[in-house]
Coordinates of C-alpha atoms and ligand atoms in Angstrom, one line a residue:
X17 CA 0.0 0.0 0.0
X18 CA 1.0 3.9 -0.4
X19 CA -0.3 7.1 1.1
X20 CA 0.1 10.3 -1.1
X21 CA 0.5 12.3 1.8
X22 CA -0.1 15.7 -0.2
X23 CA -2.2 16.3 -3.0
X24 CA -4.2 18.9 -4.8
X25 CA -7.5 17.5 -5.9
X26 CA -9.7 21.0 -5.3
X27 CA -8.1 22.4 -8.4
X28 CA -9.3 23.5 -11.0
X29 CA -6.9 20.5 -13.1
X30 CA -8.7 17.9 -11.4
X31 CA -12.0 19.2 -12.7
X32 CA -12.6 17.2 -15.5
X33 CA -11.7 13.8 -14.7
X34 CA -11.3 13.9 -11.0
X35 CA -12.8 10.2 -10.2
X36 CA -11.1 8.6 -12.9
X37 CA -7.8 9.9 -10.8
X38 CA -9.0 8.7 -7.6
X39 CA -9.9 5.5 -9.6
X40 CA -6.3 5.0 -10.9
X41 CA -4.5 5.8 -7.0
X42 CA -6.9 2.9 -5.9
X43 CA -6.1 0.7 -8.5
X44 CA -2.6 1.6 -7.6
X45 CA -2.4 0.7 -4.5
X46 CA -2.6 4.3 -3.1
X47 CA -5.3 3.8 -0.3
X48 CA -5.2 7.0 1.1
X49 CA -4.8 10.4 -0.6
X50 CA -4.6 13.8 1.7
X51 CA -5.8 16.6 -0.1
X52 CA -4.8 19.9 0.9
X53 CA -7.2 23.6 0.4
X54 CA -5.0 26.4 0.2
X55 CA -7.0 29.3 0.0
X56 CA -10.6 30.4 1.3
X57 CA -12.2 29.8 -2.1
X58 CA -11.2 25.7 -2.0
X59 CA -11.8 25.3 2.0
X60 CA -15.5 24.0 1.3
X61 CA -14.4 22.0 -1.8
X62 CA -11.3 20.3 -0.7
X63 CA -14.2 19.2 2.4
X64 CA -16.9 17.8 -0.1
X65 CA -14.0 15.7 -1.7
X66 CA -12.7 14.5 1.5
X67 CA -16.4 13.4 2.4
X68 CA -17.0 11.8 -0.7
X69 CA -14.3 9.5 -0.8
X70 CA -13.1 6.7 2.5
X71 CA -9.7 7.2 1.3
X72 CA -8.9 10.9 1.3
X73 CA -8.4 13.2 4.0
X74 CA -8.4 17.2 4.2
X75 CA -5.6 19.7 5.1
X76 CA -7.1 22.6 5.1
X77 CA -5.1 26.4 5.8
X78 CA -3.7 29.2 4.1
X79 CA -0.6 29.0 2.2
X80 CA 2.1 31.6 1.9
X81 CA 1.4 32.6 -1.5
X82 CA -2.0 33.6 -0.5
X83 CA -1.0 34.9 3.2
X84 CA -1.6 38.5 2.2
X85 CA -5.9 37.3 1.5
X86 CA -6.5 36.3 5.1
X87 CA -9.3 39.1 6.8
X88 CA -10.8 38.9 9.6
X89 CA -13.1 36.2 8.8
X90 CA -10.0 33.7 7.7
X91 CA -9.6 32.4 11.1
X92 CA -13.1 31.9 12.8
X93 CA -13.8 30.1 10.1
X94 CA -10.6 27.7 9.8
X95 CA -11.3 27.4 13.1
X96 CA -14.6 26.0 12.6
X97 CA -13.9 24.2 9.4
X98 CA -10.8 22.2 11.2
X99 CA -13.5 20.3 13.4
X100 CA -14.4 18.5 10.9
X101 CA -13.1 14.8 11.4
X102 CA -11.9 14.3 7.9
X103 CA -9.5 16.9 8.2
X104 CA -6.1 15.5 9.8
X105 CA -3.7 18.4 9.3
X106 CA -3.4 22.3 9.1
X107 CA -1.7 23.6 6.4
X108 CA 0.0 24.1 4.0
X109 CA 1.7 27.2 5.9
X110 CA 5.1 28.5 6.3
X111 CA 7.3 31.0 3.4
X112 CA 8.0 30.9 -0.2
X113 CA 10.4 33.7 -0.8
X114 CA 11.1 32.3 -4.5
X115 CA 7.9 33.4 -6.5
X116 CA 7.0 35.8 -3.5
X117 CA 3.2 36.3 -4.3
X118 CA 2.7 37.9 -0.7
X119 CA 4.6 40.5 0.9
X120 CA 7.8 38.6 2.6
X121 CA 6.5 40.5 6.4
X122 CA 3.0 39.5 5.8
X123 CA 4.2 36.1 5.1
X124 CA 6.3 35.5 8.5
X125 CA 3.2 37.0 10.5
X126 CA 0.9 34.7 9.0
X127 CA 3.1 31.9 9.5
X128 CA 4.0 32.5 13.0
X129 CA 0.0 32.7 13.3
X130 CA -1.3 29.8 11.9
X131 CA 1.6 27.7 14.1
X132 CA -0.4 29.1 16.6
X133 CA -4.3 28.3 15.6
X134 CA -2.9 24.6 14.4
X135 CA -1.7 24.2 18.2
X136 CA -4.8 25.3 19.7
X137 CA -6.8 23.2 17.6
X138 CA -4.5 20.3 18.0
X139 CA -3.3 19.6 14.5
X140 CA -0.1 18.7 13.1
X141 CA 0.9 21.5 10.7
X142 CA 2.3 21.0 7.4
X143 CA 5.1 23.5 6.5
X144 CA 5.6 24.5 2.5
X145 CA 9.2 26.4 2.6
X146 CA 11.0 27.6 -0.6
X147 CA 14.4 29.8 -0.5
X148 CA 13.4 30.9 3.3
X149 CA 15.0 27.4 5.1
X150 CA 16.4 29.8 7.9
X151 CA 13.5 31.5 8.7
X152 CA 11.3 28.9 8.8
X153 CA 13.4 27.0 11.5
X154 CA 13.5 30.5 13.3
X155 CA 9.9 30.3 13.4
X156 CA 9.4 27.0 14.4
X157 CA 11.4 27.1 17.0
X158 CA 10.0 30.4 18.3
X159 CA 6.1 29.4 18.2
X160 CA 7.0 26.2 19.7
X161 CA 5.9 24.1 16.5
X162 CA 7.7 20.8 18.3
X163 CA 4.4 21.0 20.4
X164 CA 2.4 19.8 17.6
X165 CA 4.7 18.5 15.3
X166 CA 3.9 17.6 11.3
X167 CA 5.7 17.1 8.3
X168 CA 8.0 19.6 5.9
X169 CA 7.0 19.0 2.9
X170 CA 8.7 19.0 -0.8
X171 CA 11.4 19.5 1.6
X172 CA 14.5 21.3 -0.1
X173 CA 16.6 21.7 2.7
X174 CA 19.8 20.4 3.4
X175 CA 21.1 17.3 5.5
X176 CA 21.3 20.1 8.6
X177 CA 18.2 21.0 8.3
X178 CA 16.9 17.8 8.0
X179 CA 18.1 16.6 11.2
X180 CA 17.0 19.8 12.7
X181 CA 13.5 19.1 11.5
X182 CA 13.4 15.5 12.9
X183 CA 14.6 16.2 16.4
X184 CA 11.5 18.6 16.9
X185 CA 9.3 15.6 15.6
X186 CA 9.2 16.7 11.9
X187 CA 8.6 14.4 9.0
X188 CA 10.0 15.0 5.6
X189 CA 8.1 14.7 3.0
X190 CA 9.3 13.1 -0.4
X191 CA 8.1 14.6 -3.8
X192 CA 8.4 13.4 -7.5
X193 CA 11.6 15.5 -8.2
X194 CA 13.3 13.2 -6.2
X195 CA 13.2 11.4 -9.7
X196 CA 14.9 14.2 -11.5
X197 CA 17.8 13.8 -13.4
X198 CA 20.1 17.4 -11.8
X199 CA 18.4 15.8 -8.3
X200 CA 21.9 14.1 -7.2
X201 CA 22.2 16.2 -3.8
X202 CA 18.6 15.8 -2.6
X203 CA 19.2 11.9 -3.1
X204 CA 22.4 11.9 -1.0
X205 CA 20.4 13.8 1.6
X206 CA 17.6 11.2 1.1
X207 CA 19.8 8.3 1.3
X208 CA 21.4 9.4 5.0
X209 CA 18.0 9.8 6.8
X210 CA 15.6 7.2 8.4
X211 CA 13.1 5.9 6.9
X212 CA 10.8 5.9 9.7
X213 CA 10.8 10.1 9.2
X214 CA 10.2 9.8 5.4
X215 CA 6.7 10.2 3.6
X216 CA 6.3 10.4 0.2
X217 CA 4.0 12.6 -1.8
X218 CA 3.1 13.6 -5.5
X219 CA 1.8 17.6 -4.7
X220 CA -0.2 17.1 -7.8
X221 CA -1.3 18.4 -10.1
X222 CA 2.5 19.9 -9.8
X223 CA 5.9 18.5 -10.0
X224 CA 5.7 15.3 -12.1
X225 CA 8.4 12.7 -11.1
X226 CA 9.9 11.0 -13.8
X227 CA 8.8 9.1 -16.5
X228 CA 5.8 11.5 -16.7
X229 CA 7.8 14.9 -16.3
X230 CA 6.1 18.0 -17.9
X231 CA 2.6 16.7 -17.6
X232 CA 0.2 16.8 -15.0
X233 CA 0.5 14.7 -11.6
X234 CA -2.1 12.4 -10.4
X235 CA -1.8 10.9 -6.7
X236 CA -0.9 7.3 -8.6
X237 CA 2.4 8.5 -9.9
X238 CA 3.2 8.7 -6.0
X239 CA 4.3 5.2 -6.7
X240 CA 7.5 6.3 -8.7
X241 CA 8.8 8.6 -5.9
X242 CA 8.4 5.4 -3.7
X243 CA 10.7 3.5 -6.2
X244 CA 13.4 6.2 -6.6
X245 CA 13.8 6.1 -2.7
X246 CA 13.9 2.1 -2.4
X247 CA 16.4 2.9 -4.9
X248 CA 18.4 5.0 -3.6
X249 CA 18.4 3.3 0.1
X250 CA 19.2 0.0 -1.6
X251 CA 15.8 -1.7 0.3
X252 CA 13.0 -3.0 -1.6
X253 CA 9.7 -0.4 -2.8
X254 CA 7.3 -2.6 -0.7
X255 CA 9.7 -1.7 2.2
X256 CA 9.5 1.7 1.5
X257 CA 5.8 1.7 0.7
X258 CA 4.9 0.2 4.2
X259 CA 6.8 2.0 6.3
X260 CA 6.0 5.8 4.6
X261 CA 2.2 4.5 4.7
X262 CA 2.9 3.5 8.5
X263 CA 4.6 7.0 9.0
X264 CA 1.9 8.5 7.3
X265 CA -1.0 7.4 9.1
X266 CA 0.8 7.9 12.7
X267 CA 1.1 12.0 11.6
X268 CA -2.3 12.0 10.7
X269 CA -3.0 10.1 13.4
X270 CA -5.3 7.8 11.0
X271 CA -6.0 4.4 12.3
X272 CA -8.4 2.3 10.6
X273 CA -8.8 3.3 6.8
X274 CA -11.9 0.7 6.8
Ligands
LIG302 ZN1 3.8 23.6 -0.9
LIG303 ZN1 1.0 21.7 -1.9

């Protein structure tokens, strides 16, 4: 079995076709998908989809790019919205200060808050950080994000940060570029940590692992990320799939998938 531990579905991408996709994850052994809503506008969608479907899950947040959106209203109603059993994580939140689409001040702020609301409500968080890998382990540490724990995902870091991550109860989270050719230092990195801190994910519909590069991801392809990490650690992919799938349920704190 495999988890996709971070997907997409509430976009626009997945409009067309969207049970056909979760069709091909079952009949690929993925037999639980989480879905994550970004924004405001996909918070009610991303629910319907995680109610209509056993296997997926809802994250549901505000994610840097879209930091600068959140009103007064943003937060009562996460708040509300978060009871909801199907959803198992807060996120995605933390920095992107490569395509900066909100204000780099107004990202940091919103961040620092979120930590905040996921610990009152009691969810793990999941972090999104691109080019900002010391300020997000600034913040962590400062709002205390050990207390609730989640996962980094499409983690970029380096080995440093890695271990950083794990020793305040992080897991990393794999993507599909792991399966890029120019992805030599992310393997290494990949190849020195445990196992029992990895999960893997596709982030569809975005960055395709190979063979399927440059077209849209689907939570099935999660399978080759799987393979390039049994791979690369020498073990065997159902190895890998168990224990990321065991890894995966204990953060989400799933037990019975029925
Ligand atoms: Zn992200
Ligand atoms: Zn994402």
């Amino acid at each position: 079995m495999l988890i996709d531990s971070h997907a997409h579905l509430e976009m626009p991408d997945f409009k067309r076709d969207l049970e056909e996709v979760i069709q091909r994850a079952k009949e690929s052994d993925v037999i639980y998908i989480s879905t994550v809503g970004t924004e405001k506008r996909d918070w009610k969608r991303t629910l319907e989809i995680a109610h209509s479907h056993p296997s997926i899950y809802a994250i549901l947040g505000v994610h840097p790019h879209n930091a600068k959106e959140i009103d007064e209203e943003a937060y009562p109603t996460l708040r509300e919205l978060c009871l909801n059993g199907k959803v198992k994580a807060y996120g995605e939140i933390g920095l992107d200060f490569y395509r900066n689409l909100s204000p780099r001040d107004v990202q940091l702020k919103r961040f620092r808050e979120q930590i905040g609301l996921a610990r009152e409500l009691g969810l793990p968080i999941v972090v999104h950080d691109r080019d900002a890998h010391q300020e997000t382990l600034e913040i962590l540490r400062s709002e205390k994000a050990e207390e609730c724990g989640g996962i980094i995902h499409c983690f970029s870091g380096d080995y440093e940060m890695a271990k950083t991550c794990l020793e305040m109860g992080f897991y990393i989270s794999i993507p599909g570029s792991i399966t890029f050719k120019n992805a030599e230092k992310f393997q290494e990195i990949v190849k020195s940590l445990p196992l029992e801190s990895l999960l893997v994910e596709t982030d569809a519909p975005f960055l395709t692992p190979e063979p399927f590069r440059g077209k849209r991801n689907e939570p099935s392809y999660v399978r080759y990320t799987a393979q390039k990490v049994a791979e690369i650690k020498k073990i065997s992919f159902e190895k890998v799939a168990a224990v990321t799938s065991d890894n995966a349920l204990r953060v989400y704190r799933v037990k019975d998938l029925g």
